[in-house]
Amino acid sequence: MNPNRKSIIAGNWKMYKTTADAVALVGALKNEVAGITKSEIVVCPPFTALAAVAGALAGSNIQLGAQNVHWEKEGAFTGEIAPAMLKDLCVRYAIVGHSERRQFFGETDAGVNKRAKAALANGLRPIVCVGEMLAEREAGKTEAVVTGQVRGSLAGFDKNQILETVIAYEPVWAIGTGKTASPAQAQEVHALIRRLLGELFGADVAGKVRIQYGGSVKADNAKELLGQSDIDGALVGGASLKAGDFAAIVKATV
Ligand code: PEP
């Protein structure tokens, strides 16, 4: 972490939690993290629970995120959700390009780019996910893969847009597997991403962009990961589904 950047811990609930379960989870989480302002705290429930969670979070220090967003304003796009629909529910952040979307639903850098731009145009902050697969890491392709994803996902961004964007580096082999990148492995890729942002937007802007790490972050590894100079927060899957576990990660950053 770098004191010039406010850390951001986001919970990606994936396809878990009914509305009642979601409201119970944020009810407990609110108590656990009450008064914490040093880090931004975000929860990303499934679309079905956004409205109820928005109500439950009113006046709290926890912000609301969505797990995806479409680029069109409206139209015949079955199963998708428009930026204005999310704004309507007080959503502030939208994950785009999560590896599960890329792997199982064919999302590409070009599509991620359109989603991120639409989010920004509608006052939402995109959390743009990038990360290599295990075979790519083992073949020594991590740098090439991540560089390509960052360039493609952020194509055409201006400085104002990148400053409103969060990047999440999530090595696919570490997501939901219990295998975390070592702090040194994660820092190496975060530094690479920041150098690339420097080339694209200038060093001053690159120094302000927050880059989260994601991949089996837990209370017991969060402090060391978040202690790395270019790691500005975490995108948390499994451990965000229990208030105590997620709060412990938040507290590791403050
Ligand atoms: C994720 O879904 O973005 C993620 C990092 O999951 P997990 O923490 O379970 O590895």
XYZ file of N, CA and C and ligand atoms in Angstrom:
772
model
N 0.846 -1.199 0.000
C 0.000 0.000 0.000
C 0.870 1.233 0.000
N 0.331 2.247 -0.571
C 1.043 3.508 -0.642
C 0.089 4.549 -0.056
N 0.566 5.367 0.890
C -0.344 6.308 1.561
C -1.019 7.298 0.612
N -0.477 7.447 -0.604
C -1.111 8.365 -1.561
C -2.348 7.776 -2.227
N -2.543 6.476 -2.021
C -3.713 5.843 -2.646
C -4.584 5.227 -1.545
N -5.885 5.482 -1.607
C -6.785 4.924 -0.594
C -7.068 3.470 -0.948
N -6.820 2.582 -0.013
C -7.012 1.167 -0.345
C -8.505 0.854 -0.523
N -8.750 -0.159 -1.299
C -10.136 -0.535 -1.600
C -10.277 -2.055 -1.512
N -11.174 -2.478 -0.637
C -11.421 -3.907 -0.450
C -12.833 -4.181 -0.959
N -12.944 -5.037 -1.966
C -14.256 -5.316 -2.554
C -14.570 -6.804 -2.426
N -15.798 -7.093 -2.091
C -16.242 -8.486 -1.982
C -17.085 -8.849 -3.197
N -16.660 -9.885 -3.901
C -17.422 -10.378 -5.055
C -18.182 -11.621 -4.601
N -19.479 -11.454 -4.458
C -20.286 -12.557 -3.912
C -20.635 -13.607 -4.968
N -20.286 -13.337 -6.211
C -20.570 -14.273 -7.308
C -22.052 -14.687 -7.282
N -22.349 -15.956 -7.585
C -23.752 -16.388 -7.639
C -24.144 -17.051 -6.316
N -23.961 -16.272 -5.238
C -24.320 -16.737 -3.909
C -25.232 -15.708 -3.255
N -26.083 -16.143 -2.381
C -26.937 -15.341 -1.499
C -28.281 -14.945 -2.126
N -29.323 -15.430 -1.467
C -30.667 -14.923 -1.756
C -30.760 -13.524 -1.153
N -31.853 -12.850 -1.423
C -32.009 -11.497 -0.879
C -31.935 -11.505 0.649
N -32.628 -12.419 1.274
C -32.641 -12.449 2.745
C -31.229 -12.714 3.287
N -30.521 -13.645 2.662
C -29.154 -13.950 3.117
C -28.229 -12.746 2.911
N -28.445 -12.049 1.796
C -27.597 -10.894 1.484
C -27.807 -9.780 2.508
N -29.056 -9.544 2.854
C -29.357 -8.484 3.833
C -28.784 -8.858 5.201
N -28.876 -10.127 5.545
C -28.305 -10.567 6.832
C -26.784 -10.387 6.829
N -26.162 -10.714 5.705
C -24.695 -10.585 5.629
C -24.255 -9.130 5.778
N -24.897 -8.211 5.058
C -24.456 -6.818 5.190
C -24.837 -6.231 6.550
N -25.905 -6.757 7.135
C -26.264 -6.296 8.488
C -25.118 -6.596 9.452
N -24.596 -7.809 9.361
C -23.490 -8.202 10.247
C -22.210 -7.450 9.879
N -21.981 -7.293 8.585
C -20.750 -6.634 8.129
C -20.703 -5.171 8.578
N -21.854 -4.512 8.502
C -21.913 -3.104 8.912
C -21.394 -2.936 10.343
N -21.804 -3.837 11.211
C -21.353 -3.749 12.610
C -19.856 -3.993 12.717
N -19.386 -4.974 11.966
C -17.961 -5.357 12.056
C -17.028 -4.241 11.586
N -17.465 -3.480 10.571
C -16.538 -2.484 9.983
C -16.964 -1.043 10.309
N -17.882 -0.891 11.227
C -18.373 0.452 11.555
C -17.204 1.376 11.894
N -17.236 2.561 11.351
C -16.231 3.573 11.706
C -14.952 3.508 10.893
N -14.777 2.480 10.097
C -13.540 2.386 9.291
C -13.675 3.293 8.064
N -12.763 4.240 7.957
C -12.819 5.151 6.806
C -11.509 5.148 6.024
N -10.508 4.462 6.564
C -9.184 4.493 5.916
C -9.180 3.726 4.591
N -10.026 2.697 4.524
C -10.150 1.936 3.275
C -11.560 2.101 2.739
N -11.686 2.047 1.410
C -13.028 1.953 0.841
C -13.467 0.498 0.939
N -14.701 0.292 1.291
C -15.244 -1.061 1.431
C -16.415 -1.183 0.456
N -16.388 -2.242 -0.344
C -17.408 -2.407 -1.390
C -17.922 -3.841 -1.341
N -19.226 -4.030 -1.501
C -19.759 -5.389 -1.675
C -20.477 -5.464 -3.032
N -20.298 -6.592 -3.702
C -20.891 -6.805 -5.024
C -21.797 -8.035 -4.977
N -23.038 -7.853 -4.551
C -23.990 -8.973 -4.487
C -24.479 -9.322 -5.890
N -25.202 -10.431 -6.023
C -25.852 -10.700 -7.308
C -26.886 -9.608 -7.607
N -27.220 -9.432 -8.888
C -28.164 -8.362 -9.278
C -29.458 -8.416 -8.478
N -29.938 -9.635 -8.210
C -31.237 -9.790 -7.544
C -31.270 -9.190 -6.145
N -30.096 -9.063 -5.520
C -30.062 -8.562 -4.136
C -29.634 -7.097 -4.061
N -29.338 -6.474 -5.219
C -28.792 -5.110 -5.165
C -29.744 -4.129 -4.476
N -31.019 -4.189 -4.825
C -31.957 -3.196 -4.274
C -32.049 -3.331 -2.756
N -32.200 -4.556 -2.290
C -32.341 -4.762 -0.847
C -31.052 -4.396 -0.117
N -29.913 -4.744 -0.712
C -28.634 -4.428 -0.059
C -28.412 -2.909 -0.066
N -28.808 -2.242 -1.146
C -28.685 -0.775 -1.184
C -29.435 -0.166 -0.004
N -30.627 -0.655 0.247
C -31.411 -0.140 1.374
C -30.714 -0.418 2.703
N -30.196 -1.614 2.837
C -29.557 -2.003 4.103
C -28.260 -1.224 4.343
N -27.626 -0.763 3.266
C -26.339 -0.067 3.414
C -26.492 1.442 3.592
N -27.694 1.960 3.430
C -27.889 3.415 3.471
C -27.241 4.000 4.731
N -26.427 5.029 4.527
C -25.805 5.715 5.656
C -24.591 4.993 6.234
N -24.192 3.886 5.638
C -23.041 3.138 6.187
C -21.765 3.511 5.431
N -20.654 2.950 5.850
C -19.365 3.188 5.172
C -19.064 2.105 4.140
N -20.086 1.360 3.734
C -19.903 0.292 2.734
C -20.593 0.733 1.442
N -19.886 0.603 0.333
C -20.460 0.995 -0.958
C -20.911 -0.244 -1.730
N -21.748 0.040 -2.710
C -22.349 -1.056 -3.462
C -21.702 -1.201 -4.838
N -21.450 -2.448 -5.216
C -20.906 -2.731 -6.541
C -21.749 -3.794 -7.221
N -21.628 -3.856 -8.559
C -22.312 -4.903 -9.326
C -21.243 -5.806 -9.940
N -21.663 -6.967 -10.391
C -20.690 -7.944 -10.903
C -20.467 -7.843 -12.412
N -21.218 -6.991 -13.068
C -21.028 -6.763 -14.502
C -21.887 -5.584 -14.910
N -21.725 -5.112 -16.119
C -22.572 -4.061 -16.668
C -22.449 -4.118 -18.185
N -23.562 -3.861 -18.873
C -23.530 -3.879 -20.344
C -23.208 -2.490 -20.874
N -22.816 -2.445 -22.158
C -22.406 -1.153 -22.725
C -23.558 -0.369 -23.328
N -24.674 -1.064 -23.657
C -25.788 -0.328 -24.275
C -26.680 0.286 -23.203
N -27.368 1.325 -23.613
C -28.276 2.044 -22.710
C -29.483 1.169 -22.366
N -29.986 0.480 -23.363
C -31.118 -0.442 -23.199
C -31.225 -1.258 -24.486
N -32.122 -2.238 -24.509
C -32.320 -2.956 -25.763
C -32.493 -4.452 -25.581
N -32.446 -5.155 -26.702
C -32.680 -6.599 -26.701
C -31.386 -7.336 -26.374
N -31.034 -7.351 -25.091
C -29.800 -7.995 -24.636
C -30.141 -8.870 -23.420
N -30.806 -9.970 -23.694
C -31.329 -10.838 -22.634
C -30.238 -11.233 -21.645
N -30.558 -11.062 -20.382
C -29.619 -11.478 -19.337
C -28.605 -10.424 -18.956
N -28.608 -9.299 -19.647
C -27.630 -8.244 -19.348
C -28.273 -7.153 -18.490
N -27.451 -6.237 -18.019
C -27.961 -5.152 -17.177
C -27.332 -3.829 -17.619
N -28.159 -2.798 -17.712
C -27.702 -1.513 -18.241
C -27.115 -0.638 -17.124
N -26.184 0.237 -17.488
C -25.594 1.117 -16.476
C -26.644 1.910 -15.691
N -27.645 2.442 -16.401
C -28.642 3.266 -15.697
C -29.450 2.444 -14.686
N -29.608 1.155 -14.974
C -30.336 0.291 -14.022
C -29.546 0.145 -12.726
N -28.232 0.121 -12.856
C -27.384 0.010 -11.665
C -27.351 1.341 -10.909
N -27.237 2.434 -11.657
C -27.240 3.755 -11.010
C -28.511 3.949 -10.198
N -29.588 3.465 -10.760
C -30.903 3.549 -10.128
C -30.903 2.917 -8.729
N -30.014 1.950 -8.530
C -29.973 1.213 -7.257
C -28.803 1.655 -6.386
N -28.279 2.853 -6.664
C -27.176 3.404 -5.863
C -25.880 2.605 -5.981
N -25.713 1.918 -7.102
C -24.465 1.175 -7.320
C -23.368 2.170 -7.698
N -22.172 1.962 -7.144
C -21.053 2.890 -7.394
C -19.954 2.238 -8.229
N -19.772 0.936 -8.048
C -18.696 0.213 -8.755
C -19.296 -0.907 -9.602
N -18.595 -1.284 -10.671
C -19.026 -2.456 -11.448
C -17.782 -3.248 -11.850
N -17.747 -4.519 -11.458
C -16.669 -5.411 -11.896
C -16.864 -5.659 -13.387
N -15.801 -5.586 -14.161
C -15.879 -5.983 -15.573
C -14.688 -6.873 -15.907
N -14.931 -7.848 -16.781
C -13.841 -8.717 -17.220
C -13.356 -9.706 -16.187
N -14.218 -10.053 -15.213
C -13.801 -11.080 -14.254
C -13.413 -12.351 -15.017
N -12.461 -13.085 -14.504
C -11.966 -14.257 -15.254
C -13.076 -15.281 -15.495
N -14.062 -15.338 -14.590
C -15.168 -16.286 -14.829
C -16.021 -15.836 -16.009
N -16.144 -14.530 -16.197
C -16.851 -14.016 -17.383
C -16.034 -14.298 -18.644
N -14.731 -14.124 -18.539
C -13.873 -14.363 -19.716
C -13.868 -15.850 -20.068
N -13.710 -16.713 -19.031
C -13.573 -18.157 -19.249
C -14.874 -18.831 -19.663
N -15.972 -18.517 -18.961
C -17.212 -19.277 -19.160
C -18.221 -18.578 -20.055
N -18.053 -17.284 -20.272
C -19.060 -16.543 -21.051
C -18.438 -15.783 -22.225
N -17.200 -16.133 -22.542
C -16.585 -15.641 -23.767
C -16.301 -14.146 -23.816
N -16.204 -13.503 -22.674
C -15.948 -12.048 -22.728
C -14.510 -11.773 -23.166
N -14.378 -10.747 -23.981
C -13.078 -10.403 -24.568
C -12.631 -9.025 -24.069
N -11.368 -8.720 -24.327
C -10.870 -7.391 -23.942
C -11.691 -6.284 -24.605
N -12.080 -6.509 -25.866
C -12.845 -5.473 -26.574
C -14.192 -5.242 -25.886
N -14.840 -6.312 -25.471
C -16.116 -6.179 -24.770
C -15.927 -5.552 -23.392
N -14.880 -5.968 -22.711
C -14.585 -5.410 -21.382
C -14.361 -3.902 -21.516
N -13.674 -3.517 -22.569
C -13.416 -2.101 -22.830
C -14.722 -1.329 -23.005
N -15.658 -1.915 -23.746
C -16.947 -1.240 -23.965
C -17.745 -1.160 -22.657
N -17.695 -2.245 -21.891
C -18.415 -2.250 -20.611
C -17.836 -1.179 -19.670
N -16.508 -1.137 -19.607
C -15.864 -0.182 -18.690
C -16.190 1.256 -19.109
N -16.143 1.530 -20.402
C -16.433 2.892 -20.864
C -17.882 3.280 -20.595
N -18.794 2.326 -20.774
C -20.202 2.624 -20.499
C -20.405 2.885 -19.009
N -19.722 2.104 -18.186
C -19.816 2.333 -16.737
C -19.381 3.762 -16.430
N -18.224 4.145 -16.940
C -17.682 5.483 -16.663
C -18.613 6.583 -17.175
N -19.171 6.379 -18.347
C -20.049 7.398 -18.934
C -21.308 7.596 -18.098
N -21.596 6.617 -17.262
C -22.801 6.688 -16.437
C -22.493 6.896 -14.956
N -21.262 7.307 -14.668
C -20.924 7.630 -13.287
C -20.641 6.430 -12.407
N -20.388 5.290 -13.035
C -19.987 4.102 -12.255
C -18.481 3.929 -12.392
N -17.853 3.388 -11.370
C -16.409 3.128 -11.455
C -16.174 1.665 -11.806
N -15.522 1.385 -12.928
C -15.265 -0.019 -13.259
C -14.094 -0.598 -12.455
N -14.242 -1.847 -12.081
C -13.124 -2.627 -11.526
C -12.747 -3.598 -12.640
N -11.679 -3.291 -13.347
C -11.292 -4.039 -14.549
C -10.354 -5.185 -14.147
N -10.813 -6.422 -14.383
C -10.023 -7.587 -13.953
C -9.127 -8.101 -15.073
N -7.912 -8.413 -14.697
C -6.961 -9.033 -15.630
C -6.224 -10.142 -14.866
N -5.621 -11.057 -15.609
C -4.834 -12.099 -14.936
C -4.608 -13.282 -15.847
N -3.491 -13.946 -15.634
C -3.089 -15.050 -16.501
C -3.585 -16.396 -15.965
N -3.735 -17.350 -16.891
C -4.071 -18.729 -16.509
C -2.785 -19.439 -16.074
N -2.953 -20.576 -15.414
C -1.782 -21.316 -14.923
C -0.837 -21.692 -16.067
N -1.415 -22.206 -17.166
C -0.565 -22.651 -18.283
C 0.220 -21.469 -18.859
N -0.399 -20.291 -18.840
C 0.289 -19.104 -19.366
C 1.448 -18.712 -18.444
N 1.206 -18.788 -17.138
C 2.312 -18.482 -16.198
C 3.438 -19.480 -16.400
N 3.059 -20.768 -16.485
C 4.102 -21.793 -16.605
C 4.876 -21.686 -17.913
N 4.232 -21.116 -18.918
C 4.921 -20.938 -20.208
C 5.671 -19.602 -20.267
N 5.732 -18.910 -19.136
C 6.471 -17.640 -19.097
C 5.766 -16.500 -19.818
N 4.425 -16.622 -19.917
C 3.688 -15.623 -20.702
C 2.922 -14.607 -19.843
N 3.159 -14.619 -18.545
C 2.369 -13.745 -17.666
C 2.428 -12.285 -18.128
N 3.628 -11.802 -18.358
C 3.779 -10.387 -18.719
C 3.031 -10.064 -20.018
N 3.190 -10.944 -21.009
C 2.540 -10.684 -22.310
C 1.022 -10.716 -22.170
N 0.512 -11.693 -21.413
C -0.942 -11.823 -21.273
C -1.523 -10.616 -20.537
N -0.919 -10.283 -19.411
C -1.454 -9.183 -18.604
C -1.317 -7.854 -19.359
N -0.205 -7.681 -20.034
C -0.015 -6.447 -20.812
C -1.089 -6.333 -21.893
N -1.357 -7.432 -22.577
C -2.377 -7.418 -23.632
C -3.758 -7.115 -23.058
N -4.063 -7.710 -21.913
C -5.386 -7.484 -21.308
C -5.533 -6.030 -20.850
N -4.480 -5.493 -20.248
C -4.564 -4.105 -19.770
C -4.711 -3.160 -20.964
N -3.867 -3.339 -21.972
C -3.949 -2.463 -23.150
C -5.329 -2.565 -23.820
N -5.811 -3.800 -23.985
C -7.091 -4.000 -24.669
C -8.271 -3.480 -23.857
N -8.258 -3.745 -22.561
C -9.401 -3.357 -21.713
C -9.470 -1.850 -21.522
N -8.306 -1.192 -21.599
C -8.271 0.262 -21.351
C -8.085 1.066 -22.635
N -8.245 0.425 -23.769
C -7.995 1.119 -25.045
C -8.854 2.375 -25.159
N -8.222 3.474 -25.518
C -8.964 4.720 -25.742
C -9.321 5.471 -24.473
N -8.911 4.975 -23.313
C -9.191 5.698 -22.063
C -8.399 7.000 -22.027
N -9.012 8.044 -21.456
C -8.236 9.254 -21.191
C -7.857 9.272 -19.707
N -7.131 10.300 -19.325
C -6.621 10.349 -17.939
C -7.749 10.373 -16.909
N -8.793 11.125 -17.214
C -9.897 11.195 -16.246
C -10.549 9.837 -16.077
N -10.662 9.108 -17.161
C -11.301 7.782 -17.076
C -10.452 6.800 -16.264
N -9.153 6.811 -16.482
C -8.324 5.839 -15.747
C -8.288 6.180 -14.254
N -8.396 7.457 -13.937
C -8.371 7.832 -12.517
C -9.638 7.378 -11.779
N -10.704 7.136 -12.531
C -11.962 6.650 -11.925
C -12.032 5.115 -11.946
N -10.994 4.497 -12.474
C -11.006 3.046 -12.684
C -10.130 2.356 -11.643
N -10.543 1.170 -11.235
C -9.712 0.314 -10.377
C -9.326 -0.886 -11.231
N -8.081 -1.309 -11.135
C -7.667 -2.520 -11.841
C -7.516 -3.628 -10.809
N -7.988 -4.817 -11.147
C -7.801 -5.956 -10.243
C -6.928 -6.983 -10.957
N -5.754 -7.233 -10.382
C -4.906 -8.308 -10.920
C -5.304 -9.597 -10.201
N -5.852 -10.531 -10.963
C -6.308 -11.792 -10.391
C -5.750 -12.954 -11.208
N -4.631 -13.531 -10.775
C -4.136 -14.710 -11.482
C -5.197 -15.802 -11.424
N -5.583 -16.315 -12.577
C -6.734 -17.221 -12.627
C -6.483 -18.472 -11.778
N -5.233 -18.910 -11.717
C -4.890 -20.109 -10.951
C -5.023 -19.902 -9.441
N -5.211 -18.662 -9.018
C -5.335 -18.389 -7.585
C -6.781 -18.134 -7.172
N -7.693 -18.088 -8.144
C -9.083 -17.744 -7.815
C -9.842 -18.986 -7.359
N -10.286 -18.937 -6.125
C -11.113 -20.014 -5.580
C -10.369 -21.330 -5.387
N -9.051 -21.299 -5.492
C -8.273 -22.540 -5.411
C -7.555 -22.697 -4.078
N -7.499 -21.620 -3.305
C -6.722 -21.654 -2.073
C -5.237 -21.408 -2.324
N -4.849 -21.318 -3.613
C -3.439 -21.041 -3.944
C -3.293 -19.541 -4.162
N -2.606 -18.879 -3.254
C -2.431 -17.432 -3.409
C -1.095 -17.166 -4.097
N -1.052 -16.130 -4.912
C 0.257 -15.696 -5.402
C 1.061 -15.249 -4.191
N 2.348 -15.487 -4.191
C 3.159 -14.994 -3.071
C 3.159 -13.465 -3.155
N 3.395 -12.798 -2.041
C 3.438 -11.330 -2.094
C 4.419 -10.844 -3.162
N 5.552 -11.528 -3.321
C 6.539 -11.093 -4.318
C 6.012 -11.304 -5.742
N 5.350 -12.439 -5.970
C 4.792 -12.701 -7.314
C 3.730 -11.651 -7.648
N 2.872 -11.356 -6.674
C 1.803 -10.379 -6.920
C 2.411 -8.992 -7.149
N 3.333 -8.606 -6.297
C 3.955 -7.273 -6.428
C 4.616 -7.106 -7.796
N 5.256 -8.165 -8.269
C 5.943 -8.083 -9.560
C 4.958 -7.705 -10.684
N 3.784 -8.353 -10.660
C 2.816 -8.067 -11.724
C 2.161 -6.693 -11.499
N 1.907 -6.360 -10.246
C 1.335 -5.028 -9.975
C 2.289 -3.927 -10.457
N 3.583 -4.125 -10.209
C 4.573 -3.121 -10.648
C 4.594 -3.036 -12.169
N 4.455 -4.193 -12.804
C 4.400 -4.223 -14.276
C 3.187 -3.426 -14.780
N 2.038 -3.658 -14.151
C 0.824 -2.942 -14.569
C 1.011 -1.432 -14.354
N 1.617 -1.066 -13.230
C 1.782 0.374 -12.977
C 2.766 1.000 -13.990
N 3.796 0.251 -14.346
C 4.725 0.768 -15.373
C 3.989 0.980 -16.695
N 3.142 0.017 -17.015
C 2.374 0.109 -18.255
C 1.419 1.309 -18.212
N 0.775 1.508 -17.078
C -0.104 2.675 -16.925
C 0.705 3.957 -17.096
N 1.947 3.929 -16.615
C 2.834 5.079 -16.770
C 3.089 5.377 -18.247
N 3.321 4.306 -19.011
C 3.546 4.500 -20.458
C 2.302 5.070 -21.127
N 1.138 4.584 -20.679
C -0.109 4.979 -21.343
C -0.615 6.351 -20.906
N -0.439 6.668 -19.615
C -1.097 7.870 -19.071
C -0.133 8.827 -18.372
N 1.135 8.451 -18.272
C 2.104 9.287 -17.557
C 2.273 8.800 -16.130
N 3.466 8.999 -15.594
C 3.811 8.452 -14.276
C 2.950 9.054 -13.166
N 2.625 10.319 -13.315
C 1.853 10.979 -12.268
C 0.474 10.323 -12.110
N -0.181 10.106 -13.246
C -1.504 9.457 -13.229
C -1.361 8.010 -12.754
N -0.370 7.303 -13.273
C -0.185 5.892 -12.893
C -0.009 5.741 -11.384
N 0.616 6.728 -10.776
C 0.849 6.685 -9.334
C -0.417 6.855 -8.526
N -1.498 7.257 -9.185
C -2.762 7.489 -8.459
C -3.776 6.362 -8.660
N -3.516 5.479 -9.622
C -4.507 4.427 -9.936
C -4.370 3.282 -8.937
N -5.514 2.817 -8.470
C -5.473 1.718 -7.495
C -5.522 0.361 -8.207
N -4.642 -0.527 -7.756
C -4.569 -1.871 -8.332
C -4.791 -2.877 -7.196
N -5.901 -3.593 -7.302
C -6.218 -4.604 -6.280
C -5.598 -5.942 -6.673
N -5.323 -6.744 -5.655
C -4.952 -8.144 -5.906
C -6.169 -9.007 -5.577
N -6.381 -10.047 -6.363
C -7.446 -11.005 -6.053
C -6.977 -12.413 -6.330
N -7.423 -13.335 -5.491
C -7.062 -14.746 -5.652
C -6.800 -15.352 -4.294
N -7.861 -15.950 -3.713
C -7.747 -16.623 -2.415
C -7.185 -15.718 -1.313
N -7.601 -14.447 -1.330
C -7.215 -13.568 -0.219
C -8.026 -13.953 1.013
N -7.326 -14.105 2.126
C -7.950 -14.475 3.400
C -7.365 -13.565 4.483
N -7.983 -13.636 5.656
C -7.492 -12.789 6.752
C -6.013 -13.055 7.026
N -5.586 -14.316 6.896
C -4.209 -14.623 7.300
C -3.150 -14.304 6.236
N -3.554 -13.987 5.010
C -2.520 -13.590 4.043
C -2.683 -12.132 3.581
N -3.780 -11.507 4.019
C -4.096 -10.160 3.504
C -3.027 -9.131 3.876
N -2.566 -9.191 5.109
C -1.656 -8.130 5.566
C -0.367 -8.114 4.744
N 0.167 -9.300 4.499
C 1.428 -9.370 3.762
C 1.238 -8.934 2.297
N 0.144 -9.393 1.706
C -0.119 -8.997 0.316
C -0.309 -7.478 0.229
N -1.129 -6.969 1.141
C -1.450 -5.542 1.085
C -0.292 -4.675 1.561
N 0.717 -5.317 2.119
C 1.913 -4.576 2.528
C 2.834 -4.267 1.351
N 2.565 -4.835 0.198
C 3.421 -4.595 -0.977
C 3.134 -3.201 -1.547
N 4.161 -2.580 -2.060
C 4.043 -1.150 -2.391
C 3.042 -0.847 -3.507
N 2.820 -1.790 -4.431
C 1.890 -1.502 -5.531
C 0.548 -2.217 -5.389
N 0.303 -2.817 -4.240
C -0.993 -3.492 -4.002
C -1.853 -2.572 -3.141
N -2.966 -2.151 -3.722
C -3.778 -1.101 -3.091
C -5.124 -1.605 -2.589
N -5.227 -2.902 -2.445
C -6.494 -3.427 -1.972
C -6.675 -4.843 -2.458
N -7.873 -5.360 -2.244
C -8.120 -6.761 -2.613
C -9.518 -6.902 -3.196
N -9.621 -7.800 -4.172
C -10.931 -8.244 -4.660
C -11.082 -9.663 -4.099
N -12.101 -9.834 -3.287
C -12.213 -11.041 -2.472
C -13.450 -11.827 -2.870
N -13.296 -13.094 -3.191
C -14.449 -13.927 -3.513
C -14.929 -14.669 -2.276
N -14.478 -15.906 -2.138
C -14.962 -16.799 -1.081
C -15.010 -16.173 0.314
N -13.955 -15.484 0.667
C -13.883 -14.939 2.026
C -14.759 -13.701 2.220
N -15.459 -13.282 1.164
C -16.367 -12.144 1.362
C -17.779 -12.610 1.725
N -17.976 -13.913 1.771
C -19.321 -14.448 2.016
C -19.647 -14.598 3.495
N -18.652 -14.341 4.344
C -18.906 -14.358 5.792
C -18.432 -13.031 6.355
N -19.302 -12.383 7.132
C -18.998 -11.028 7.613
C -17.672 -10.980 8.370
N -17.451 -11.949 9.255
C -16.242 -11.921 10.084
C -14.988 -12.079 9.238
N -15.035 -12.957 8.245
C -13.858 -13.196 7.396
C -13.537 -11.957 6.560
N -14.586 -11.364 5.983
C -14.369 -10.185 5.127
C -13.888 -8.999 5.986
N -14.509 -8.840 7.156
C -14.120 -7.726 8.026
C -12.659 -7.868 8.465
N -12.226 -9.099 8.668
C -10.832 -9.314 9.091
C -9.880 -8.870 7.985
N -10.261 -9.068 6.737
C -9.417 -8.612 5.620
C -9.409 -7.085 5.576
N -10.591 -6.485 5.745
C -10.660 -5.020 5.766
C -9.752 -4.477 6.874
N -9.803 -5.131 8.020
C -9.025 -4.621 9.177
C -7.530 -4.823 8.968
N -7.161 -5.745 8.101
C -5.732 -5.947 7.821
C -5.153 -4.766 7.056
N -6.026 -3.926 6.506
C -5.539 -2.803 5.694
C -5.529 -1.503 6.486
N -6.047 -1.499 7.692
C -6.157 -0.205 8.402
C -5.262 -0.167 9.629
C -12.742 -13.492 -7.178
O -13.793 -14.050 -7.417
O -12.494 -12.412 -7.743
C -11.801 -14.118 -6.261
C -10.636 -13.563 -6.105
O -12.224 -15.258 -5.615
P -11.489 -15.985 -4.371
O -11.162 -14.911 -3.366
O -12.487 -16.958 -3.861
O -10.250 -16.618 -4.902
